């Protein structure tokens, strides 16, 4: 594995908060890992928190609740934003993007917080396999098999 690929996978793992598998031979996944995470997410100038807030703003603006859920989970997992800050983002964005999109983000935040609370009460962590599959679908159309390691 070359240096750019290692750098990209490491940043992708940091951004999502879990271990992403290295999918070989998928040109879209290659571009995502090598360029988006290896080059763009690793640029200096913005903190991870700032990048996360910008990403959440963008996915909210286009109405992508699935990607918002991945980003909300990762922001909470990485300690970049609290539940209260994420709820406040939804209120703020509602006034710039409109009620339907802002309330969709609020709903995603509420859903994620409820899932995380329920998992914590059971002594479990969030369902990382579902999160990894959602991210893989977004970046390549691939999925983890039930027997494949996370």
PDB file of N, CA and C in Angstrom, residues 6-104:
ATOM      1  N   UNK A   6      -2.280   4.877   2.466  1.00  0.00           N
ATOM      2  CA  UNK A   6      -2.215   4.737   3.926  1.00  0.00           C
ATOM      3  C   UNK A   6      -2.723   5.999   4.611  1.00  0.00           C
ATOM      4  N   UNK A   7      -2.269   7.143   4.122  1.00  0.00           N
ATOM      5  CA  UNK A   7      -2.683   8.433   4.674  1.00  0.00           C
ATOM      6  C   UNK A   7      -4.200   8.613   4.514  1.00  0.00           C
ATOM      7  N   UNK A   8      -4.711   8.277   3.335  1.00  0.00           N
ATOM      8  CA  UNK A   8      -6.142   8.412   3.060  1.00  0.00           C
ATOM      9  C   UNK A   8      -6.992   7.492   3.919  1.00  0.00           C
ATOM     10  N   UNK A   9      -6.591   6.236   4.058  1.00  0.00           N
ATOM     11  CA  UNK A   9      -7.354   5.300   4.897  1.00  0.00           C
ATOM     12  C   UNK A   9      -7.314   5.715   6.363  1.00  0.00           C
ATOM     13  N   UNK A  10      -6.150   6.173   6.812  1.00  0.00           N
ATOM     14  CA  UNK A  10      -6.041   6.626   8.201  1.00  0.00           C
ATOM     15  C   UNK A  10      -6.984   7.805   8.460  1.00  0.00           C
ATOM     16  N   UNK A  11      -7.030   8.765   7.534  1.00  0.00           N
ATOM     17  CA  UNK A  11      -7.912   9.921   7.708  1.00  0.00           C
ATOM     18  C   UNK A  11      -9.377   9.506   7.586  1.00  0.00           C
ATOM     19  N   UNK A  12      -9.698   8.596   6.667  1.00  0.00           N
ATOM     20  CA  UNK A  12     -11.065   8.099   6.516  1.00  0.00           C
ATOM     21  C   UNK A  12     -11.520   7.432   7.813  1.00  0.00           C
ATOM     22  N   UNK A  13     -10.643   6.641   8.417  1.00  0.00           N
ATOM     23  CA  UNK A  13     -10.962   5.997   9.694  1.00  0.00           C
ATOM     24  C   UNK A  13     -11.200   7.034  10.785  1.00  0.00           C
ATOM     25  N   UNK A  14     -10.380   8.079  10.797  1.00  0.00           N
ATOM     26  CA  UNK A  14     -10.551   9.154  11.776  1.00  0.00           C
ATOM     27  C   UNK A  14     -11.867   9.903  11.538  1.00  0.00           C
ATOM     28  N   UNK A  15     -12.147  10.245  10.292  1.00  0.00           N
ATOM     29  CA  UNK A  15     -13.357  11.004   9.960  1.00  0.00           C
ATOM     30  C   UNK A  15     -14.609  10.230  10.336  1.00  0.00           C
ATOM     31  N   UNK A  16     -14.640   8.936  10.026  1.00  0.00           N
ATOM     32  CA  UNK A  16     -15.838   8.136  10.300  1.00  0.00           C
ATOM     33  C   UNK A  16     -15.876   7.537  11.705  1.00  0.00           C
ATOM     34  N   UNK A  17     -14.720   7.449  12.351  1.00  0.00           N
ATOM     35  CA  UNK A  17     -14.694   6.937  13.714  1.00  0.00           C
ATOM     36  C   UNK A  17     -14.716   5.422  13.809  1.00  0.00           C
ATOM     37  N   UNK A  18     -14.401   4.726  12.755  1.00  0.00           N
ATOM     38  CA  UNK A  18     -14.296   3.276  12.769  1.00  0.00           C
ATOM     39  C   UNK A  18     -13.351   2.835  11.666  1.00  0.00           C
ATOM     40  N   UNK A  19     -12.983   1.569  11.671  1.00  0.00           N
ATOM     41  CA  UNK A  19     -12.028   1.014  10.723  1.00  0.00           C
ATOM     42  C   UNK A  19     -12.712   0.675   9.405  1.00  0.00           C
ATOM     43  N   UNK A  20     -12.333   1.402   8.355  1.00  0.00           N
ATOM     44  CA  UNK A  20     -12.857   1.127   7.009  1.00  0.00           C
ATOM     45  C   UNK A  20     -11.962   0.107   6.330  1.00  0.00           C
ATOM     46  N   UNK A  21     -12.547  -0.867   5.659  1.00  0.00           N
ATOM     47  CA  UNK A  21     -11.712  -1.812   4.907  1.00  0.00           C
ATOM     48  C   UNK A  21     -11.146  -1.143   3.662  1.00  0.00           C
ATOM     49  N   UNK A  22     -10.005  -1.629   3.212  1.00  0.00           N
ATOM     50  CA  UNK A  22      -9.397  -1.120   1.977  1.00  0.00           C
ATOM     51  C   UNK A  22      -9.934  -1.950   0.819  1.00  0.00           C
ATOM     52  N   UNK A  23     -10.791  -1.375   0.024  1.00  0.00           N
ATOM     53  CA  UNK A  23     -11.374  -2.077  -1.116  1.00  0.00           C
ATOM     54  C   UNK A  23     -10.478  -1.840  -2.324  1.00  0.00           C
ATOM     55  N   UNK A  24      -9.916  -2.883  -2.837  1.00  0.00           N
ATOM     56  CA  UNK A  24      -9.016  -2.784  -3.986  1.00  0.00           C
ATOM     57  C   UNK A  24      -9.803  -2.912  -5.288  1.00  0.00           C
ATOM     58  N   UNK A  25      -9.407  -2.130  -6.290  1.00  0.00           N
ATOM     59  CA  UNK A  25      -9.957  -2.286  -7.621  1.00  0.00           C
ATOM     60  C   UNK A  25     -11.246  -1.542  -7.906  1.00  0.00           C
ATOM     61  N   UNK A  26     -11.748  -0.769  -6.965  1.00  0.00           N
ATOM     62  CA  UNK A  26     -12.951   0.028  -7.187  1.00  0.00           C
ATOM     63  C   UNK A  26     -12.494   1.460  -7.437  1.00  0.00           C
ATOM     64  N   UNK A  27     -12.566   1.938  -8.673  1.00  0.00           N
ATOM     65  CA  UNK A  27     -12.001   3.257  -8.987  1.00  0.00           C
ATOM     66  C   UNK A  27     -12.640   4.400  -8.191  1.00  0.00           C
ATOM     67  N   UNK A  28     -13.918   4.315  -7.898  1.00  0.00           N
ATOM     68  CA  UNK A  28     -14.559   5.380  -7.134  1.00  0.00           C
ATOM     69  C   UNK A  28     -14.065   5.377  -5.694  1.00  0.00           C
ATOM     70  N   UNK A  29     -13.936   4.205  -5.104  1.00  0.00           N
ATOM     71  CA  UNK A  29     -13.412   4.100  -3.742  1.00  0.00           C
ATOM     72  C   UNK A  29     -11.956   4.570  -3.718  1.00  0.00           C
ATOM     73  N   UNK A  30     -11.180   4.180  -4.741  1.00  0.00           N
ATOM     74  CA  UNK A  30      -9.780   4.626  -4.828  1.00  0.00           C
ATOM     75  C   UNK A  30      -9.699   6.149  -4.834  1.00  0.00           C
ATOM     76  N   UNK A  31     -10.522   6.785  -5.640  1.00  0.00           N
ATOM     77  CA  UNK A  31     -10.535   8.249  -5.726  1.00  0.00           C
ATOM     78  C   UNK A  31     -10.933   8.866  -4.387  1.00  0.00           C
ATOM     79  N   UNK A  32     -11.912   8.264  -3.727  1.00  0.00           N
ATOM     80  CA  UNK A  32     -12.370   8.771  -2.437  1.00  0.00           C
ATOM     81  C   UNK A  32     -11.266   8.693  -1.393  1.00  0.00           C
ATOM     82  N   UNK A  33     -10.642   7.521  -1.288  1.00  0.00           N
ATOM     83  CA  UNK A  33      -9.588   7.344  -0.274  1.00  0.00           C
ATOM     84  C   UNK A  33      -8.376   8.202  -0.601  1.00  0.00           C
ATOM     85  N   UNK A  34      -7.894   8.093  -1.817  1.00  0.00           N
ATOM     86  CA  UNK A  34      -6.638   8.763  -2.174  1.00  0.00           C
ATOM     87  C   UNK A  34      -6.796  10.285  -2.279  1.00  0.00           C
ATOM     88  N   UNK A  35      -7.862  10.740  -2.914  1.00  0.00           N
ATOM     89  CA  UNK A  35      -7.999  12.188  -3.109  1.00  0.00           C
ATOM     90  C   UNK A  35      -8.773  12.862  -1.974  1.00  0.00           C
ATOM     91  N   UNK A  36     -10.022  12.444  -1.758  1.00  0.00           N
ATOM     92  CA  UNK A  36     -10.837  13.124  -0.753  1.00  0.00           C
ATOM     93  C   UNK A  36     -10.219  13.038   0.639  1.00  0.00           C
ATOM     94  N   UNK A  37      -9.888  11.817   1.075  1.00  0.00           N
ATOM     95  CA  UNK A  37      -9.356  11.672   2.432  1.00  0.00           C
ATOM     96  C   UNK A  37      -7.836  11.827   2.504  1.00  0.00           C
ATOM     97  N   UNK A  38      -7.106  11.385   1.487  1.00  0.00           N
ATOM     98  CA  UNK A  38      -5.646  11.491   1.502  1.00  0.00           C
ATOM     99  C   UNK A  38      -5.131  12.885   1.212  1.00  0.00           C
ATOM    100  N   UNK A  39      -5.915  13.675   0.468  1.00  0.00           N
ATOM    101  CA  UNK A  39      -5.461  15.003   0.073  1.00  0.00           C
ATOM    102  C   UNK A  39      -6.321  16.121   0.666  1.00  0.00           C
ATOM    103  N   UNK A  40      -7.634  16.049   0.518  1.00  0.00           N
ATOM    104  CA  UNK A  40      -8.512  17.152   0.928  1.00  0.00           C
ATOM    105  C   UNK A  40      -8.726  17.190   2.444  1.00  0.00           C
ATOM    106  N   UNK A  41      -9.137  16.073   3.053  1.00  0.00           N
ATOM    107  CA  UNK A  41      -9.398  16.070   4.495  1.00  0.00           C
ATOM    108  C   UNK A  41      -8.122  16.262   5.311  1.00  0.00           C
ATOM    109  N   UNK A  42      -6.959  16.039   4.725  1.00  0.00           N
ATOM    110  CA  UNK A  42      -5.700  16.179   5.470  1.00  0.00           C
ATOM    111  C   UNK A  42      -5.054  17.546   5.290  1.00  0.00           C
ATOM    112  N   UNK A  43      -5.667  18.413   4.497  1.00  0.00           N
ATOM    113  CA  UNK A  43      -5.115  19.760   4.314  1.00  0.00           C
ATOM    114  C   UNK A  43      -5.153  20.537   5.636  1.00  0.00           C
ATOM    115  N   UNK A  44      -4.136  21.342   5.886  1.00  0.00           N
ATOM    116  CA  UNK A  44      -4.168  22.202   7.081  1.00  0.00           C
ATOM    117  C   UNK A  44      -5.099  23.395   6.831  1.00  0.00           C
ATOM    118  N   UNK A  45      -5.390  24.114   7.864  1.00  0.00           N
ATOM    119  CA  UNK A  45      -6.172  25.343   7.709  1.00  0.00           C
ATOM    120  C   UNK A  45      -7.532  25.298   8.380  1.00  0.00           C
ATOM    121  N   UNK A  46      -8.138  24.124   8.432  1.00  0.00           N
ATOM    122  CA  UNK A  46      -9.413  23.956   9.137  1.00  0.00           C
ATOM    123  C   UNK A  46      -9.275  22.796  10.117  1.00  0.00           C
ATOM    124  N   UNK A  47      -9.891  22.931  11.269  1.00  0.00           N
ATOM    125  CA  UNK A  47      -9.872  21.840  12.249  1.00  0.00           C
ATOM    126  C   UNK A  47     -10.835  20.742  11.805  1.00  0.00           C
ATOM    127  N   UNK A  48     -10.717  19.578  12.406  1.00  0.00           N
ATOM    128  CA  UNK A  48     -11.666  18.492  12.114  1.00  0.00           C
ATOM    129  C   UNK A  48     -13.082  18.924  12.481  1.00  0.00           C
ATOM    130  N   UNK A  49     -13.228  19.652  13.558  1.00  0.00           N
ATOM    131  CA  UNK A  49     -14.549  20.139  13.965  1.00  0.00           C
ATOM    132  C   UNK A  49     -15.146  21.059  12.890  1.00  0.00           C
ATOM    133  N   UNK A  50     -14.324  21.967  12.375  1.00  0.00           N
ATOM    134  CA  UNK A  50     -14.799  22.874  11.332  1.00  0.00           C
ATOM    135  C   UNK A  50     -15.165  22.113  10.055  1.00  0.00           C
ATOM    136  N   UNK A  51     -14.336  21.153   9.686  1.00  0.00           N
ATOM    137  CA  UNK A  51     -14.627  20.331   8.505  1.00  0.00           C
ATOM    138  C   UNK A  51     -15.918  19.544   8.716  1.00  0.00           C
ATOM    139  N   UNK A  52     -16.123  19.027   9.908  1.00  0.00           N
ATOM    140  CA  UNK A  52     -17.335  18.256  10.211  1.00  0.00           C
ATOM    141  C   UNK A  52     -18.564  19.156  10.113  1.00  0.00           C
ATOM    142  N   UNK A  53     -18.474  20.359  10.661  1.00  0.00           N
ATOM    143  CA  UNK A  53     -19.609  21.279  10.607  1.00  0.00           C
ATOM    144  C   UNK A  53     -19.937  21.655   9.160  1.00  0.00           C
ATOM    145  N   UNK A  54     -18.899  21.874   8.357  1.00  0.00           N
ATOM    146  CA  UNK A  54     -19.131  22.200   6.952  1.00  0.00           C
ATOM    147  C   UNK A  54     -19.768  21.015   6.227  1.00  0.00           C
ATOM    148  N   UNK A  55     -19.296  19.819   6.505  1.00  0.00           N
ATOM    149  CA  UNK A  55     -19.845  18.625   5.861  1.00  0.00           C
ATOM    150  C   UNK A  55     -21.302  18.435   6.258  1.00  0.00           C
ATOM    151  N   UNK A  56     -21.603  18.601   7.536  1.00  0.00           N
ATOM    152  CA  UNK A  56     -22.999  18.483   7.989  1.00  0.00           C
ATOM    153  C   UNK A  56     -23.885  19.550   7.354  1.00  0.00           C
ATOM    154  N   UNK A  57     -23.367  20.739   7.196  1.00  0.00           N
ATOM    155  CA  UNK A  57     -24.135  21.806   6.538  1.00  0.00           C
ATOM    156  C   UNK A  57     -24.438  21.423   5.096  1.00  0.00           C
ATOM    157  N   UNK A  58     -23.435  20.920   4.396  1.00  0.00           N
ATOM    158  CA  UNK A  58     -23.627  20.543   2.987  1.00  0.00           C
ATOM    159  C   UNK A  58     -24.612  19.399   2.831  1.00  0.00           C
ATOM    160  N   UNK A  59     -24.455  18.335   3.630  1.00  0.00           N
ATOM    161  CA  UNK A  59     -25.360  17.192   3.465  1.00  0.00           C
ATOM    162  C   UNK A  59     -26.779  17.552   3.890  1.00  0.00           C
ATOM    163  N   UNK A  60     -26.903  18.479   4.834  1.00  0.00           N
ATOM    164  CA  UNK A  60     -28.226  18.963   5.218  1.00  0.00           C
ATOM    165  C   UNK A  60     -28.834  19.770   4.074  1.00  0.00           C
ATOM    166  N   UNK A  61     -28.027  20.608   3.443  1.00  0.00           N
ATOM    167  CA  UNK A  61     -28.518  21.453   2.356  1.00  0.00           C
ATOM    168  C   UNK A  61     -29.036  20.649   1.175  1.00  0.00           C
ATOM    169  N   UNK A  62     -28.450  19.488   0.935  1.00  0.00           N
ATOM    170  CA  UNK A  62     -28.916  18.655  -0.178  1.00  0.00           C
ATOM    171  C   UNK A  62     -29.924  17.601   0.286  1.00  0.00           C
ATOM    172  N   UNK A  63     -30.238  17.598   1.578  1.00  0.00           N
ATOM    173  CA  UNK A  63     -31.272  16.698   2.095  1.00  0.00           C
ATOM    174  C   UNK A  63     -30.846  15.253   2.235  1.00  0.00           C
ATOM    175  N   UNK A  64     -29.543  14.980   2.376  1.00  0.00           N
ATOM    176  CA  UNK A  64     -29.053  13.614   2.465  1.00  0.00           C
ATOM    177  C   UNK A  64     -29.012  13.153   3.926  1.00  0.00           C
ATOM    178  N   UNK A  65     -30.130  12.615   4.403  1.00  0.00           N
ATOM    179  CA  UNK A  65     -30.247  12.194   5.796  1.00  0.00           C
ATOM    180  C   UNK A  65     -29.336  11.008   6.114  1.00  0.00           C
ATOM    181  N   UNK A  66     -29.109  10.116   5.144  1.00  0.00           N
ATOM    182  CA  UNK A  66     -28.238   8.964   5.394  1.00  0.00           C
ATOM    183  C   UNK A  66     -26.811   9.412   5.691  1.00  0.00           C
ATOM    184  N   UNK A  67     -26.309  10.323   4.878  1.00  0.00           N
ATOM    185  CA  UNK A  67     -24.957  10.834   5.108  1.00  0.00           C
ATOM    186  C   UNK A  67     -24.907  11.690   6.372  1.00  0.00           C
ATOM    187  N   UNK A  68     -25.968  12.435   6.643  1.00  0.00           N
ATOM    188  CA  UNK A  68     -26.022  13.219   7.879  1.00  0.00           C
ATOM    189  C   UNK A  68     -25.928  12.299   9.093  1.00  0.00           C
ATOM    190  N   UNK A  69     -26.600  11.164   9.038  1.00  0.00           N
ATOM    191  CA  UNK A  69     -26.552  10.218  10.163  1.00  0.00           C
ATOM    192  C   UNK A  69     -25.136   9.699  10.384  1.00  0.00           C
ATOM    193  N   UNK A  70     -24.439   9.373   9.306  1.00  0.00           N
ATOM    194  CA  UNK A  70     -23.042   8.918   9.420  1.00  0.00           C
ATOM    195  C   UNK A  70     -22.192  10.014  10.054  1.00  0.00           C
ATOM    196  N   UNK A  71     -22.357  11.249   9.584  1.00  0.00           N
ATOM    197  CA  UNK A  71     -21.562  12.370  10.082  1.00  0.00           C
ATOM    198  C   UNK A  71     -21.890  12.705  11.537  1.00  0.00           C
ATOM    199  N   UNK A  72     -23.167  12.649  11.910  1.00  0.00           N
ATOM    200  CA  UNK A  72     -23.568  12.913  13.301  1.00  0.00           C
ATOM    201  C   UNK A  72     -22.957  11.866  14.216  1.00  0.00           C
ATOM    202  N   UNK A  73     -23.072  10.589  13.839  1.00  0.00           N
ATOM    203  CA  UNK A  73     -22.468   9.524  14.644  1.00  0.00           C
ATOM    204  C   UNK A  73     -20.973   9.733  14.808  1.00  0.00           C
ATOM    205  N   UNK A  74     -20.294  10.057  13.716  1.00  0.00           N
ATOM    206  CA  UNK A  74     -18.847  10.238  13.776  1.00  0.00           C
ATOM    207  C   UNK A  74     -18.471  11.454  14.620  1.00  0.00           C
ATOM    208  N   UNK A  75     -19.236  12.544  14.497  1.00  0.00           N
ATOM    209  CA  UNK A  75     -18.953  13.746  15.294  1.00  0.00           C
ATOM    210  C   UNK A  75     -19.079  13.447  16.783  1.00  0.00           C
ATOM    211  N   UNK A  76     -20.091  12.681  17.147  1.00  0.00           N
ATOM    212  CA  UNK A  76     -20.271  12.301  18.550  1.00  0.00           C
ATOM    213  C   UNK A  76     -19.180  11.330  18.992  1.00  0.00           C
ATOM    214  N   UNK A  77     -18.889  10.343  18.160  1.00  0.00           N
ATOM    215  CA  UNK A  77     -17.864   9.344  18.473  1.00  0.00           C
ATOM    216  C   UNK A  77     -16.501  10.000  18.686  1.00  0.00           C
ATOM    217  N   UNK A  78     -16.166  10.962  17.829  1.00  0.00           N
ATOM    218  CA  UNK A  78     -14.857  11.624  17.894  1.00  0.00           C
ATOM    219  C   UNK A  78     -14.811  12.787  18.879  1.00  0.00           C
ATOM    220  N   UNK A  79     -15.953  13.126  19.486  1.00  0.00           N
ATOM    221  CA  UNK A  79     -15.986  14.225  20.448  1.00  0.00           C
ATOM    222  C   UNK A  79     -15.858  15.601  19.817  1.00  0.00           C
ATOM    223  N   UNK A  80     -16.151  15.704  18.529  1.00  0.00           N
ATOM    224  CA  UNK A  80     -16.036  16.993  17.833  1.00  0.00           C
ATOM    225  C   UNK A  80     -17.223  17.905  18.123  1.00  0.00           C
ATOM    226  N   UNK A  81     -18.380  17.326  18.314  1.00  0.00           N
ATOM    227  CA  UNK A  81     -19.598  18.081  18.617  1.00  0.00           C
ATOM    228  C   UNK A  81     -20.414  17.300  19.641  1.00  0.00           C
ATOM    229  N   UNK A  82     -21.141  18.018  20.476  1.00  0.00           N
ATOM    230  CA  UNK A  82     -22.031  17.375  21.441  1.00  0.00           C
ATOM    231  C   UNK A  82     -23.427  17.263  20.834  1.00  0.00           C
ATOM    232  N   UNK A  83     -24.273  16.494  21.483  1.00  0.00           N
ATOM    233  CA  UNK A  83     -25.660  16.407  21.048  1.00  0.00           C
ATOM    234  C   UNK A  83     -26.332  17.773  21.059  1.00  0.00           C
ATOM    235  N   UNK A  84     -26.071  18.557  22.094  1.00  0.00           N
ATOM    236  CA  UNK A  84     -26.673  19.889  22.194  1.00  0.00           C
ATOM    237  C   UNK A  84     -26.179  20.798  21.060  1.00  0.00           C
ATOM    238  N   UNK A  85     -24.898  20.712  20.721  1.00  0.00           N
ATOM    239  CA  UNK A  85     -24.369  21.526  19.616  1.00  0.00           C
ATOM    240  C   UNK A  85     -24.971  21.099  18.277  1.00  0.00           C
ATOM    241  N   UNK A  86     -25.148  19.808  18.085  1.00  0.00           N
ATOM    242  CA  UNK A  86     -25.751  19.315  16.845  1.00  0.00           C
ATOM    243  C   UNK A  86     -27.202  19.763  16.729  1.00  0.00           C
ATOM    244  N   UNK A  87     -27.941  19.746  17.844  1.00  0.00           N
ATOM    245  CA  UNK A  87     -29.323  20.229  17.831  1.00  0.00           C
ATOM    246  C   UNK A  87     -29.349  21.727  17.510  1.00  0.00           C
ATOM    247  N   UNK A  88     -28.407  22.456  18.055  1.00  0.00           N
ATOM    248  CA  UNK A  88     -28.333  23.896  17.785  1.00  0.00           C
ATOM    249  C   UNK A  88     -27.989  24.160  16.315  1.00  0.00           C
ATOM    250  N   UNK A  89     -27.137  23.327  15.739  1.00  0.00           N
ATOM    251  CA  UNK A  89     -26.838  23.452  14.313  1.00  0.00           C
ATOM    252  C   UNK A  89     -28.116  23.317  13.491  1.00  0.00           C
ATOM    253  N   UNK A  90     -28.962  22.355  13.870  1.00  0.00           N
ATOM    254  CA  UNK A  90     -30.214  22.144  13.137  1.00  0.00           C
ATOM    255  C   UNK A  90     -31.105  23.383  13.217  1.00  0.00           C
ATOM    256  N   UNK A  91     -31.194  23.970  14.400  1.00  0.00           N
ATOM    257  CA  UNK A  91     -31.998  25.185  14.554  1.00  0.00           C
ATOM    258  C   UNK A  91     -31.421  26.304  13.685  1.00  0.00           C
ATOM    259  N   UNK A  92     -30.128  26.486  13.753  1.00  0.00           N
ATOM    260  CA  UNK A  92     -29.475  27.548  12.987  1.00  0.00           C
ATOM    261  C   UNK A  92     -29.668  27.345  11.481  1.00  0.00           C
ATOM    262  N   UNK A  93     -29.401  26.127  11.011  1.00  0.00           N
ATOM    263  CA  UNK A  93     -29.506  25.848   9.579  1.00  0.00           C
ATOM    264  C   UNK A  93     -30.936  25.962   9.064  1.00  0.00           C
ATOM    265  N   UNK A  94     -31.900  25.718   9.923  1.00  0.00           N
ATOM    266  CA  UNK A  94     -33.305  25.845   9.520  1.00  0.00           C
ATOM    267  C   UNK A  94     -33.582  27.241   8.976  1.00  0.00           C
ATOM    268  N   UNK A  95     -32.948  28.236   9.547  1.00  0.00           N
ATOM    269  CA  UNK A  95     -33.208  29.612   9.145  1.00  0.00           C
ATOM    270  C   UNK A  95     -32.508  30.005   7.845  1.00  0.00           C
ATOM    271  N   UNK A  96     -31.561  29.200   7.405  1.00  0.00           N
ATOM    272  CA  UNK A  96     -30.885  29.451   6.141  1.00  0.00           C
ATOM    273  C   UNK A  96     -31.317  28.479   5.046  1.00  0.00           C
ATOM    274  N   UNK A  97     -31.681  27.263   5.434  1.00  0.00           N
ATOM    275  CA  UNK A  97     -32.026  26.236   4.446  1.00  0.00           C
ATOM    276  C   UNK A  97     -33.527  25.969   4.363  1.00  0.00           C
ATOM    277  N   UNK A  98     -34.263  26.434   5.347  1.00  0.00           N
ATOM    278  CA  UNK A  98     -35.697  26.182   5.371  1.00  0.00           C
ATOM    279  C   UNK A  98     -36.060  25.098   6.376  1.00  0.00           C
ATOM    280  N   UNK A  99     -37.319  25.135   6.770  1.00  0.00           N
ATOM    281  CA  UNK A  99     -37.790  24.220   7.808  1.00  0.00           C
ATOM    282  C   UNK A  99     -37.654  22.743   7.429  1.00  0.00           C
ATOM    283  N   UNK A 100     -38.029  22.337   6.212  1.00  0.00           N
ATOM    284  CA  UNK A 100     -37.941  20.905   5.910  1.00  0.00           C
ATOM    285  C   UNK A 100     -36.533  20.330   6.055  1.00  0.00           C
ATOM    286  N   UNK A 101     -35.517  21.028   5.565  1.00  0.00           N
ATOM    287  CA  UNK A 101     -34.148  20.512   5.647  1.00  0.00           C
ATOM    288  C   UNK A 101     -33.594  20.614   7.065  1.00  0.00           C
ATOM    289  N   UNK A 102     -33.831  21.731   7.736  1.00  0.00           N
ATOM    290  CA  UNK A 102     -33.355  21.886   9.110  1.00  0.00           C
ATOM    291  C   UNK A 102     -33.990  20.881  10.050  1.00  0.00           C
ATOM    292  N   UNK A 103     -35.288  20.662   9.882  1.00  0.00           N
ATOM    293  CA  UNK A 103     -35.965  19.705  10.757  1.00  0.00           C
ATOM    294  C   UNK A 103     -35.539  18.273  10.449  1.00  0.00           C
ATOM    295  N   UNK A 104     -35.133  18.023   9.199  1.00  0.00           N
ATOM    296  CA  UNK A 104     -34.619  16.686   8.856  1.00  0.00           C
ATOM    297  C   UNK A 104     -33.322  16.424   9.625  1.00  0.00           C
TER     298      UNK A 104
END
